[in-house]
Amino acid sequence: MPAFPDIDKIRYDGPDSKNPLAFHHYNPDEKVEGKTMKEHLRFSVAYWHTFRGMGNDPFGPGCALRPWEDGTDSVDMAIKRVRVAFEFMEKLGVPYYCFHDRDVSPEGANLKETNANLDRVAKALKEEQQRTGIKLLWGTANLFSNPRYVHGAATSCNADAFAFAGAQVKKCLEITKELGGENYVFWGGREGYSNLYNTDMKRELDHLAKFFHLAVAYKKKIGFTGQFLIEPKPKEPTVHQYDFDAANVIAFLRGYDLAKDFKLNIETNHATLAGHTMMHELAYAAAAGLLGSIDANRGDLLLGWDTDQFPTDIYLTTQCMLVILGQGGLAPGGVNFDAKVRRESFEPVDLFHAHIGGMDTFAWGLKIAAKIRAESVLKDFVKDRYKSWDAGIGQQIESGKATFEDLEKYMLEKGNITPNVSGRQEMLENVVNRYVR
Ligand code: XLS
Ligand code: NI
Ligand code: NI
């Protein structure tokens, strides 16, 4: 029995189609800047939201209609759910998915049972991957839901929690490797603090770095070649998360000699929670050569938390794609929809509408960004704006030839300077609007 009997494979119908269950911009084989949309965007479905989210919020339980769920958290149900997930992803036409170990398979009475459960479910995941050709973008371990992680995992005051987390990540790395995962993500679910009165911050940060070094060592040991990614988030569930934002994570990685082994997975709603735009976070990570992948979603201007809504704003996706195209793409990373349907959108078909919208919005943003780049308007403006660095004193400073004495001599001769050029922000915003349609 199919889980979505009324839904056929979602097709590309073009921008003028009124069919809500069709793509209007995402045309997987269409080429943009020499690569297909499928290759550029590398879309992924998030198992946790789409197959485990029931719409619960702090004020009430989940009320999503998911006719295939039997209400148990059993391994049998987990395996049934795998079939549903792959039917969904196949009909949607996404090439990738992502999971936490605990999304796909339930915890047992102890680590041994838990691992055995995961092995059984992983077998079903592998079969479905082989049947459909859908691949694993990344795996990750849930180190935040179980009460054992109440004080965090790698940053817990309890060494046993660190040990359990290490064992859990070890297993999850093995499974991710077995399933051909192209990346592995660390999101510091409770790696932070709620109050500094009870916290040894220095010790916790050292432990977090230790945890990452152990993961790198094990990765090498088993020959897992996927990219390690850290996903910054400033707060929620803790008041302060240690992987606050891109700048913070990059400084941490460099300070603990980890920067060669990790890149960043940047999430829109986390960027805004940190008081940044998504474009800022992407540009910051890309500038360090560490932009690895993205969690695509958006927050709500009027709500202050990680609402994980599907992206529908073409300015946002245009800005994302400008940075992503600017660094030559995301692979082996991708665009993972870490996003969930609203509680009010409780029917199975809403899962399709949500993903179709997110995929179309990114495809549209890709097309717009490529047009902007083809006419080189922003690039030329920026190049020209910095031209004082291409010759004369600017060039001497950049190449390390000029000392403070040289700068003084130069300015004593020149006497004074006036602002050299307008930033033209409004004009450039108008220029971008010319392409956004
Ligand atoms: C939560 C995070 C989480 C990670 C994976 O806010 O976005 O879903 O992406 O652990
Ligand atoms: Ni995320
Ligand atoms: Ni998030």
Short mmCIF file of C-alpha atoms in Angstrom, two decimals, residues 4-434:
data_model
loop_
_atom_site.label_atom_id
_atom_site.label_comp_id
_atom_site.label_asym_id
_atom_site.label_seq_id
_atom_site.Cartn_x
_atom_site.Cartn_y
_atom_site.Cartn_z
CA PHE A 4 0.83 8.75 -0.83
CA PRO A 5 -1.57 6.98 -3.20
CA ASP A 6 -2.93 10.17 -4.81
CA ILE A 7 0.41 11.69 -5.63
CA ASP A 8 2.42 10.98 -8.76
CA LYS A 9 6.02 11.86 -9.40
CA ILE A 10 6.38 15.66 -9.18
CA ARG A 11 7.29 17.07 -12.59
CA TYR A 12 8.63 20.33 -13.92
CA ASP A 13 5.74 22.24 -15.50
CA GLY A 14 7.36 25.64 -16.08
CA PRO A 15 6.76 29.03 -14.42
CA ASP A 16 3.30 29.56 -15.91
CA SER A 17 1.75 26.32 -14.70
CA LYS A 18 -0.96 26.60 -12.07
CA ASN A 19 -0.50 23.03 -10.85
CA PRO A 20 0.48 23.26 -7.17
CA LEU A 21 1.96 19.74 -7.25
CA ALA A 22 4.50 20.58 -9.96
CA PHE A 23 7.80 22.41 -10.07
CA HIS A 24 7.73 25.85 -11.61
CA HIS A 25 11.46 26.58 -11.49
CA TYR A 26 13.27 23.42 -10.41
CA ASN A 27 14.03 21.61 -13.62
CA PRO A 28 16.66 19.07 -12.55
CA ASP A 29 18.37 18.65 -15.93
CA GLU A 30 18.34 22.33 -16.95
CA LYS A 31 21.84 23.74 -17.12
CA VAL A 32 22.90 26.89 -15.33
CA GLU A 33 26.52 28.05 -15.59
CA GLY A 34 27.42 24.73 -17.21
CA LYS A 35 26.00 22.43 -14.52
CA THR A 36 22.53 20.99 -14.09
CA MET A 37 20.24 22.37 -11.39
CA LYS A 38 20.38 18.97 -9.75
CA GLU A 39 24.17 19.17 -9.52
CA HIS A 40 24.14 22.73 -8.21
CA LEU A 41 21.46 22.32 -5.58
CA ARG A 42 21.96 18.79 -4.26
CA PHE A 43 18.64 18.91 -2.40
CA SER A 44 18.12 16.84 0.71
CA VAL A 45 15.12 15.96 2.89
CA ALA A 46 15.56 16.11 6.69
CA TYR A 47 14.29 12.85 8.16
CA TRP A 48 13.59 14.35 11.59
CA HIS A 49 11.17 17.04 10.49
CA THR A 50 9.52 15.30 7.57
CA PHE A 51 9.15 11.79 8.96
CA ARG A 52 9.27 12.31 12.73
CA GLY A 53 7.73 15.75 13.15
CA MET A 54 4.13 15.54 14.29
CA GLY A 55 3.60 19.27 14.80
CA ASN A 56 3.98 19.39 18.57
CA ASP A 57 4.91 22.75 20.08
CA PRO A 58 5.38 23.96 23.68
CA PHE A 59 1.62 24.51 23.93
CA GLY A 60 0.25 21.28 22.60
CA PRO A 61 0.89 17.83 21.20
CA GLY A 62 1.37 16.92 17.58
CA CYS A 63 -1.75 16.67 15.45
CA ALA A 64 -0.31 15.72 12.08
CA LEU A 65 -2.16 13.04 10.13
CA ARG A 66 0.32 10.32 9.25
CA PRO A 67 -1.83 7.27 8.44
CA TRP A 68 1.19 4.96 8.20
CA GLU A 69 2.19 5.54 11.86
CA ASP A 70 1.02 2.82 14.25
CA GLY A 71 1.74 4.84 17.38
CA THR A 72 4.68 2.70 18.51
CA ASP A 73 8.33 3.58 18.60
CA SER A 74 9.32 0.06 17.55
CA VAL A 75 11.95 -1.14 15.12
CA ASP A 76 9.18 -2.57 12.93
CA MET A 77 7.56 0.84 12.72
CA ALA A 78 10.97 2.40 12.01
CA ILE A 79 11.42 0.04 9.06
CA LYS A 80 7.91 0.70 7.76
CA ARG A 81 8.66 4.40 8.01
CA VAL A 82 11.81 3.97 5.92
CA ARG A 83 9.63 2.67 3.06
CA VAL A 84 7.32 5.67 3.42
CA ALA A 85 10.27 8.08 3.47
CA PHE A 86 11.72 6.68 0.27
CA GLU A 87 8.34 6.68 -1.47
CA PHE A 88 8.05 10.37 -0.56
CA MET A 89 11.57 11.25 -1.67
CA GLU A 90 11.27 9.31 -4.89
CA LYS A 91 8.02 11.04 -5.80
CA LEU A 92 9.52 14.41 -4.90
CA GLY A 93 12.68 13.71 -6.91
CA VAL A 94 15.30 14.68 -4.33
CA PRO A 95 18.73 13.10 -4.66
CA TYR A 96 19.64 13.13 -0.94
CA TYR A 97 18.40 12.81 2.63
CA CYS A 98 19.87 13.41 6.11
CA PHE A 99 19.16 11.81 9.47
CA HIS A 100 20.00 11.64 13.15
CA ASP A 101 20.56 8.10 14.43
CA ARG A 102 17.52 8.45 16.70
CA ASP A 103 15.23 9.71 13.90
CA VAL A 104 15.62 6.51 11.95
CA SER A 105 15.80 4.01 14.78
CA PRO A 106 14.61 3.84 18.38
CA GLU A 107 16.75 3.67 21.47
CA GLY A 108 16.90 0.27 23.24
CA ALA A 109 17.38 -0.54 26.93
CA ASN A 110 21.14 -0.12 26.64
CA LEU A 111 23.80 0.82 24.11
CA LYS A 112 24.05 -2.70 22.78
CA GLU A 113 20.33 -2.96 22.03
CA THR A 114 20.29 0.56 20.63
CA ASN A 115 23.09 -0.28 18.22
CA ALA A 116 21.37 -3.50 17.18
CA ASN A 117 18.20 -1.54 16.40
CA LEU A 118 20.17 0.86 14.27
CA ASP A 119 21.80 -2.00 12.36
CA ARG A 120 18.39 -3.43 11.47
CA VAL A 121 17.04 -0.10 10.27
CA ALA A 122 20.24 0.74 8.41
CA LYS A 123 19.78 -2.43 6.41
CA ALA A 124 16.38 -1.17 5.25
CA LEU A 125 17.85 2.27 4.49
CA LYS A 126 20.54 0.67 2.37
CA GLU A 127 18.02 -1.43 0.45
CA GLU A 128 15.91 1.64 -0.28
CA GLN A 129 18.98 3.67 -1.31
CA GLN A 130 19.91 0.93 -3.74
CA ARG A 131 16.37 0.63 -5.07
CA THR A 132 15.91 4.36 -5.66
CA GLY A 133 19.42 5.77 -6.15
CA ILE A 134 18.72 8.32 -3.39
CA LYS A 135 21.88 8.97 -1.35
CA LEU A 136 22.80 10.03 2.15
CA LEU A 137 24.01 13.65 2.27
CA TRP A 138 24.90 13.39 5.94
CA GLY A 139 24.32 11.48 9.11
CA THR A 140 24.47 12.83 12.63
CA ALA A 141 23.98 11.59 16.17
CA ASN A 142 21.24 12.94 18.40
CA LEU A 143 23.21 13.98 21.50
CA PHE A 144 20.52 16.17 23.01
CA SER A 145 17.12 14.44 23.42
CA ASN A 146 17.86 11.67 25.92
CA PRO A 147 17.90 12.83 29.57
CA ARG A 148 21.47 11.53 29.88
CA TYR A 149 22.47 14.63 27.92
CA VAL A 150 20.72 17.05 30.26
CA HIS A 151 24.00 18.94 30.85
CA GLY A 152 25.25 18.46 27.31
CA ALA A 153 27.22 15.63 25.73
CA ALA A 154 30.87 16.49 24.99
CA THR A 155 30.53 19.50 27.32
CA SER A 156 28.70 17.72 30.13
CA CYS A 157 29.93 17.97 33.73
CA ASN A 158 29.46 14.18 33.74
CA ALA A 159 32.31 12.25 32.11
CA ASP A 160 29.95 9.30 31.55
CA ALA A 161 27.79 11.45 29.29
CA PHE A 162 30.90 12.30 27.24
CA ALA A 163 31.72 8.60 27.07
CA PHE A 164 28.21 7.62 25.94
CA ALA A 165 28.25 10.37 23.32
CA GLY A 166 31.60 9.14 22.03
CA ALA A 167 30.28 5.60 21.72
CA GLN A 168 27.16 6.89 19.97
CA VAL A 169 29.09 8.98 17.45
CA LYS A 170 31.43 6.07 16.80
CA LYS A 171 28.47 3.91 15.81
CA CYS A 172 26.84 6.69 13.81
CA LEU A 173 30.09 7.23 11.86
CA GLU A 174 30.20 3.54 11.03
CA ILE A 175 26.59 3.58 9.81
CA THR A 176 27.10 6.80 7.85
CA LYS A 177 30.11 5.22 6.17
CA GLU A 178 28.18 2.02 5.47
CA LEU A 179 25.42 4.04 3.80
CA GLY A 180 27.89 6.03 1.70
CA GLY A 181 27.19 9.31 3.52
CA GLU A 182 29.00 12.19 1.82
CA ASN A 183 29.30 14.28 5.00
CA TYR A 184 28.85 13.95 8.75
CA VAL A 185 27.40 16.78 10.85
CA PHE A 186 28.01 17.87 14.42
CA TRP A 187 25.36 20.17 15.74
CA GLY A 188 26.01 20.98 19.40
CA GLY A 189 22.48 20.31 20.66
CA ARG A 190 23.15 21.09 24.31
CA GLU A 191 26.82 22.01 24.03
CA GLY A 192 26.57 25.29 25.86
CA TYR A 193 25.36 26.55 29.20
CA SER A 194 22.30 27.96 30.87
CA ASN A 195 24.13 29.71 33.69
CA LEU A 196 27.79 30.50 34.33
CA TYR A 197 27.51 30.16 38.14
CA ASN A 198 27.62 26.37 37.71
CA THR A 199 29.83 26.14 34.62
CA ASP A 200 33.55 25.59 34.06
CA MET A 201 33.60 27.12 30.61
CA LYS A 202 37.29 26.54 29.90
CA ARG A 203 37.01 22.88 30.77
CA GLU A 204 33.87 22.44 28.65
CA LEU A 205 35.50 24.07 25.61
CA ASP A 206 38.58 21.87 25.99
CA HIS A 207 36.33 18.81 26.19
CA LEU A 208 34.43 19.82 23.07
CA ALA A 209 37.73 20.10 21.17
CA LYS A 210 38.85 16.76 22.60
CA PHE A 211 35.62 15.18 21.35
CA PHE A 212 36.20 16.50 17.83
CA HIS A 213 39.80 15.26 17.83
CA LEU A 214 38.60 11.80 18.86
CA ALA A 215 36.05 11.85 16.04
CA VAL A 216 38.73 12.83 13.51
CA ALA A 217 40.97 10.02 14.76
CA TYR A 218 38.18 7.46 14.41
CA LYS A 219 37.18 8.78 10.99
CA LYS A 220 40.74 8.19 9.79
CA LYS A 221 40.90 4.82 11.45
CA ILE A 222 37.84 3.45 9.64
CA GLY A 223 38.63 5.25 6.38
CA PHE A 224 35.47 7.33 6.29
CA THR A 225 36.09 9.92 3.59
CA GLY A 226 33.00 12.12 4.07
CA GLN A 227 33.42 15.78 5.01
CA PHE A 228 33.02 16.67 8.71
CA LEU A 229 30.78 19.67 9.26
CA ILE A 230 29.96 21.78 12.32
CA GLU A 231 26.60 23.53 12.34
CA PRO A 232 26.69 26.81 14.26
CA LYS A 233 23.73 27.94 16.36
CA PRO A 234 23.86 30.73 18.96
CA LYS A 235 21.20 29.61 21.42
CA GLU A 236 18.29 27.18 21.92
CA PRO A 237 18.09 24.88 23.73
CA THR A 238 20.80 26.43 25.92
CA VAL A 239 21.09 30.16 26.58
CA HIS A 240 24.50 30.18 24.97
CA GLN A 241 25.66 27.50 22.53
CA TYR A 242 29.42 27.21 22.09
CA ASP A 243 29.16 26.94 18.28
CA PHE A 244 27.62 30.41 18.26
CA ASP A 245 28.09 31.52 14.65
CA ALA A 246 30.48 31.08 11.72
CA ALA A 247 33.10 33.47 13.10
CA ASN A 248 33.02 31.78 16.50
CA VAL A 249 33.27 28.26 15.09
CA ILE A 250 36.12 29.19 12.75
CA ALA A 251 38.08 30.76 15.62
CA PHE A 252 37.41 27.67 17.75
CA LEU A 253 38.54 25.31 14.99
CA ARG A 254 41.71 27.30 14.44
CA GLY A 255 42.43 27.67 18.15
CA TYR A 256 42.23 23.91 18.70
CA ASP A 257 43.99 22.87 15.50
CA LEU A 258 40.86 21.42 13.87
CA ALA A 259 40.35 23.71 10.87
CA LYS A 260 41.81 21.26 8.34
CA ASP A 261 39.32 18.55 9.32
CA PHE A 262 36.03 20.46 9.44
CA LYS A 263 33.89 22.78 7.37
CA LEU A 264 30.66 24.52 8.29
CA ASN A 265 27.01 23.65 7.72
CA ILE A 266 25.24 27.02 7.79
CA GLU A 267 21.53 27.24 8.66
CA THR A 268 19.41 30.27 7.84
CA ASN A 269 17.37 30.35 11.02
CA HIS A 270 20.52 29.96 13.13
CA ALA A 271 22.13 32.88 11.29
CA THR A 272 19.21 35.14 12.10
CA LEU A 273 19.10 33.95 15.74
CA ALA A 274 22.75 35.07 15.93
CA GLY A 275 21.78 38.50 14.64
CA HIS A 276 23.23 37.92 11.18
CA THR A 277 21.82 37.49 7.72
CA MET A 278 22.26 34.12 6.01
CA MET A 279 24.37 35.87 3.40
CA HIS A 280 26.69 37.14 6.12
CA GLU A 281 27.21 33.67 7.56
CA LEU A 282 27.77 32.13 4.14
CA ALA A 283 30.17 34.87 3.08
CA TYR A 284 32.10 34.59 6.35
CA ALA A 285 32.49 30.82 6.06
CA ALA A 286 33.32 31.04 2.35
CA ALA A 287 35.97 33.72 3.00
CA ALA A 288 37.74 31.23 5.28
CA GLY A 289 37.40 28.48 2.67
CA LEU A 290 35.17 26.60 5.12
CA LEU A 291 31.66 26.77 3.65
CA GLY A 292 30.66 23.11 3.34
CA SER A 293 26.89 22.76 3.22
CA ILE A 294 23.65 24.51 4.14
CA ASP A 295 20.53 23.82 6.17
CA ALA A 296 17.90 25.67 4.20
CA ASN A 297 14.99 27.17 6.09
CA ARG A 298 13.89 30.52 7.47
CA GLY A 299 12.68 32.04 10.70
CA ASP A 300 9.72 34.33 11.26
CA LEU A 301 10.35 38.02 11.80
CA LEU A 302 7.69 38.12 14.49
CA LEU A 303 8.74 35.02 16.43
CA GLY A 304 12.06 34.78 18.22
CA TRP A 305 12.93 31.11 17.92
CA ASP A 306 14.09 28.45 15.47
CA THR A 307 10.78 28.10 13.61
CA ASP A 308 12.41 26.13 10.78
CA GLN A 309 10.01 27.25 8.08
CA PHE A 310 10.52 26.34 4.45
CA PRO A 311 12.29 29.04 2.42
CA THR A 312 9.97 30.96 0.10
CA ASP A 313 11.81 34.26 -0.29
CA ILE A 314 13.64 34.66 -3.59
CA TYR A 315 15.85 37.46 -2.26
CA LEU A 316 17.11 35.07 0.41
CA THR A 317 17.81 32.25 -2.05
CA THR A 318 19.35 34.63 -4.59
CA GLN A 319 21.77 35.83 -1.91
CA CYS A 320 22.57 32.25 -0.91
CA MET A 321 23.24 31.26 -4.50
CA LEU A 322 25.41 34.32 -5.15
CA VAL A 323 27.77 33.16 -2.40
CA ILE A 324 27.54 29.47 -3.31
CA LEU A 325 28.18 30.07 -7.04
CA GLY A 326 30.90 32.50 -6.01
CA GLN A 327 32.84 29.72 -4.31
CA GLY A 328 32.24 27.26 -7.14
CA GLY A 329 29.48 25.20 -5.52
CA LEU A 330 28.74 23.22 -2.37
CA ALA A 331 29.68 19.62 -3.20
CA PRO A 332 30.12 17.34 -1.35
CA GLY A 333 27.68 19.43 0.71
CA GLY A 334 24.17 20.27 -0.40
CA VAL A 335 20.95 22.12 0.33
CA ASN A 336 19.25 20.23 3.16
CA PHE A 337 15.73 21.35 4.06
CA ASP A 338 16.04 21.49 7.84
CA ALA A 339 12.46 22.73 7.79
CA LYS A 340 9.05 21.63 8.95
CA VAL A 341 5.48 22.22 7.94
CA ARG A 342 3.38 24.38 10.27
CA ARG A 343 1.26 22.64 12.90
CA GLU A 344 -1.81 23.80 10.99
CA SER A 345 -0.57 22.06 7.83
CA PHE A 346 -1.32 18.61 9.13
CA GLU A 347 -2.07 16.59 5.99
CA PRO A 348 0.52 14.40 4.23
CA VAL A 349 0.18 16.41 1.00
CA ASP A 350 1.50 19.48 2.85
CA LEU A 351 4.89 17.76 2.99
CA PHE A 352 4.94 17.92 -0.81
CA HIS A 353 3.80 21.53 -1.02
CA ALA A 354 6.47 22.53 1.48
CA HIS A 355 9.36 20.85 -0.30
CA ILE A 356 8.20 21.87 -3.77
CA GLY A 357 8.14 25.48 -2.57
CA GLY A 358 11.60 25.26 -1.03
CA MET A 359 13.10 23.60 -4.10
CA ASP A 360 11.46 26.05 -6.50
CA THR A 361 12.58 29.02 -4.45
CA PHE A 362 16.18 27.82 -4.52
CA ALA A 363 16.04 27.02 -8.24
CA TRP A 364 14.61 30.47 -8.93
CA GLY A 365 17.32 32.07 -6.76
CA LEU A 366 19.92 30.07 -8.68
CA LYS A 367 18.64 31.39 -12.00
CA ILE A 368 18.57 34.98 -10.72
CA ALA A 369 22.04 34.75 -9.19
CA ALA A 370 23.43 33.30 -12.43
CA LYS A 371 21.94 36.21 -14.42
CA ILE A 372 23.46 38.75 -12.05
CA ARG A 373 26.80 36.99 -12.35
CA ALA A 374 26.57 36.74 -16.16
CA GLU A 375 26.40 40.52 -16.42
CA SER A 376 29.04 40.86 -13.70
CA VAL A 377 27.33 43.97 -12.29
CA LEU A 378 28.07 43.41 -8.61
CA LYS A 379 31.50 41.92 -9.20
CA ASP A 380 32.63 44.81 -11.40
CA PHE A 381 31.32 47.33 -8.91
CA VAL A 382 33.18 45.69 -6.03
CA LYS A 383 36.37 45.38 -8.04
CA ASP A 384 36.25 49.04 -8.93
CA ARG A 385 35.41 50.04 -5.36
CA TYR A 386 38.66 48.51 -4.11
CA LYS A 387 40.90 49.65 -6.97
CA SER A 388 43.04 51.80 -4.66
CA TRP A 389 44.50 48.51 -3.43
CA ASP A 390 45.61 47.37 -6.87
CA ALA A 391 48.46 49.87 -7.27
CA GLY A 392 50.50 52.43 -5.34
CA ILE A 393 50.29 52.50 -1.57
CA GLY A 394 47.45 49.94 -1.41
CA GLN A 395 49.50 47.40 -3.29
CA GLN A 396 52.53 48.10 -1.08
CA ILE A 397 50.44 47.51 2.07
CA GLU A 398 48.88 44.30 0.78
CA SER A 399 52.20 42.88 -0.36
CA GLY A 400 53.76 43.61 3.04
CA LYS A 401 56.24 46.18 1.74
CA ALA A 402 54.91 49.23 3.58
CA THR A 403 55.75 49.98 7.23
CA PHE A 404 54.09 52.52 9.50
CA GLU A 405 57.04 54.86 8.75
CA ASP A 406 56.26 54.57 5.02
CA LEU A 407 52.60 55.35 5.66
CA GLU A 408 53.56 58.43 7.65
CA LYS A 409 55.93 59.63 4.92
CA TYR A 410 53.28 59.06 2.26
CA MET A 411 50.64 60.97 4.18
CA LEU A 412 52.95 63.83 5.15
CA GLU A 413 53.54 64.34 1.44
CA LYS A 414 49.86 63.98 0.54
CA GLY A 415 48.67 66.17 3.40
CA ASN A 416 45.04 64.93 3.62
CA ILE A 417 42.48 62.83 1.81
CA THR A 418 38.76 63.06 1.03
CA PRO A 419 36.27 60.14 0.77
CA ASN A 420 37.01 58.64 -2.63
CA VAL A 421 33.82 56.95 -3.81
CA SER A 422 30.13 56.47 -2.92
CA GLY A 423 28.98 53.03 -1.72
CA ARG A 424 25.93 53.31 -4.02
CA GLN A 425 23.94 50.86 -1.92
CA GLU A 426 20.56 52.10 -3.15
CA MET A 427 21.62 51.94 -6.77
CA LEU A 428 22.88 48.38 -6.30
CA GLU A 429 19.67 47.33 -4.57
CA ASN A 430 17.82 48.67 -7.59
CA VAL A 431 20.16 46.79 -9.89
CA VAL A 432 19.44 43.52 -8.07
CA ASN A 433 15.70 44.21 -8.36
CA ARG A 434 16.12 44.33 -12.12
#
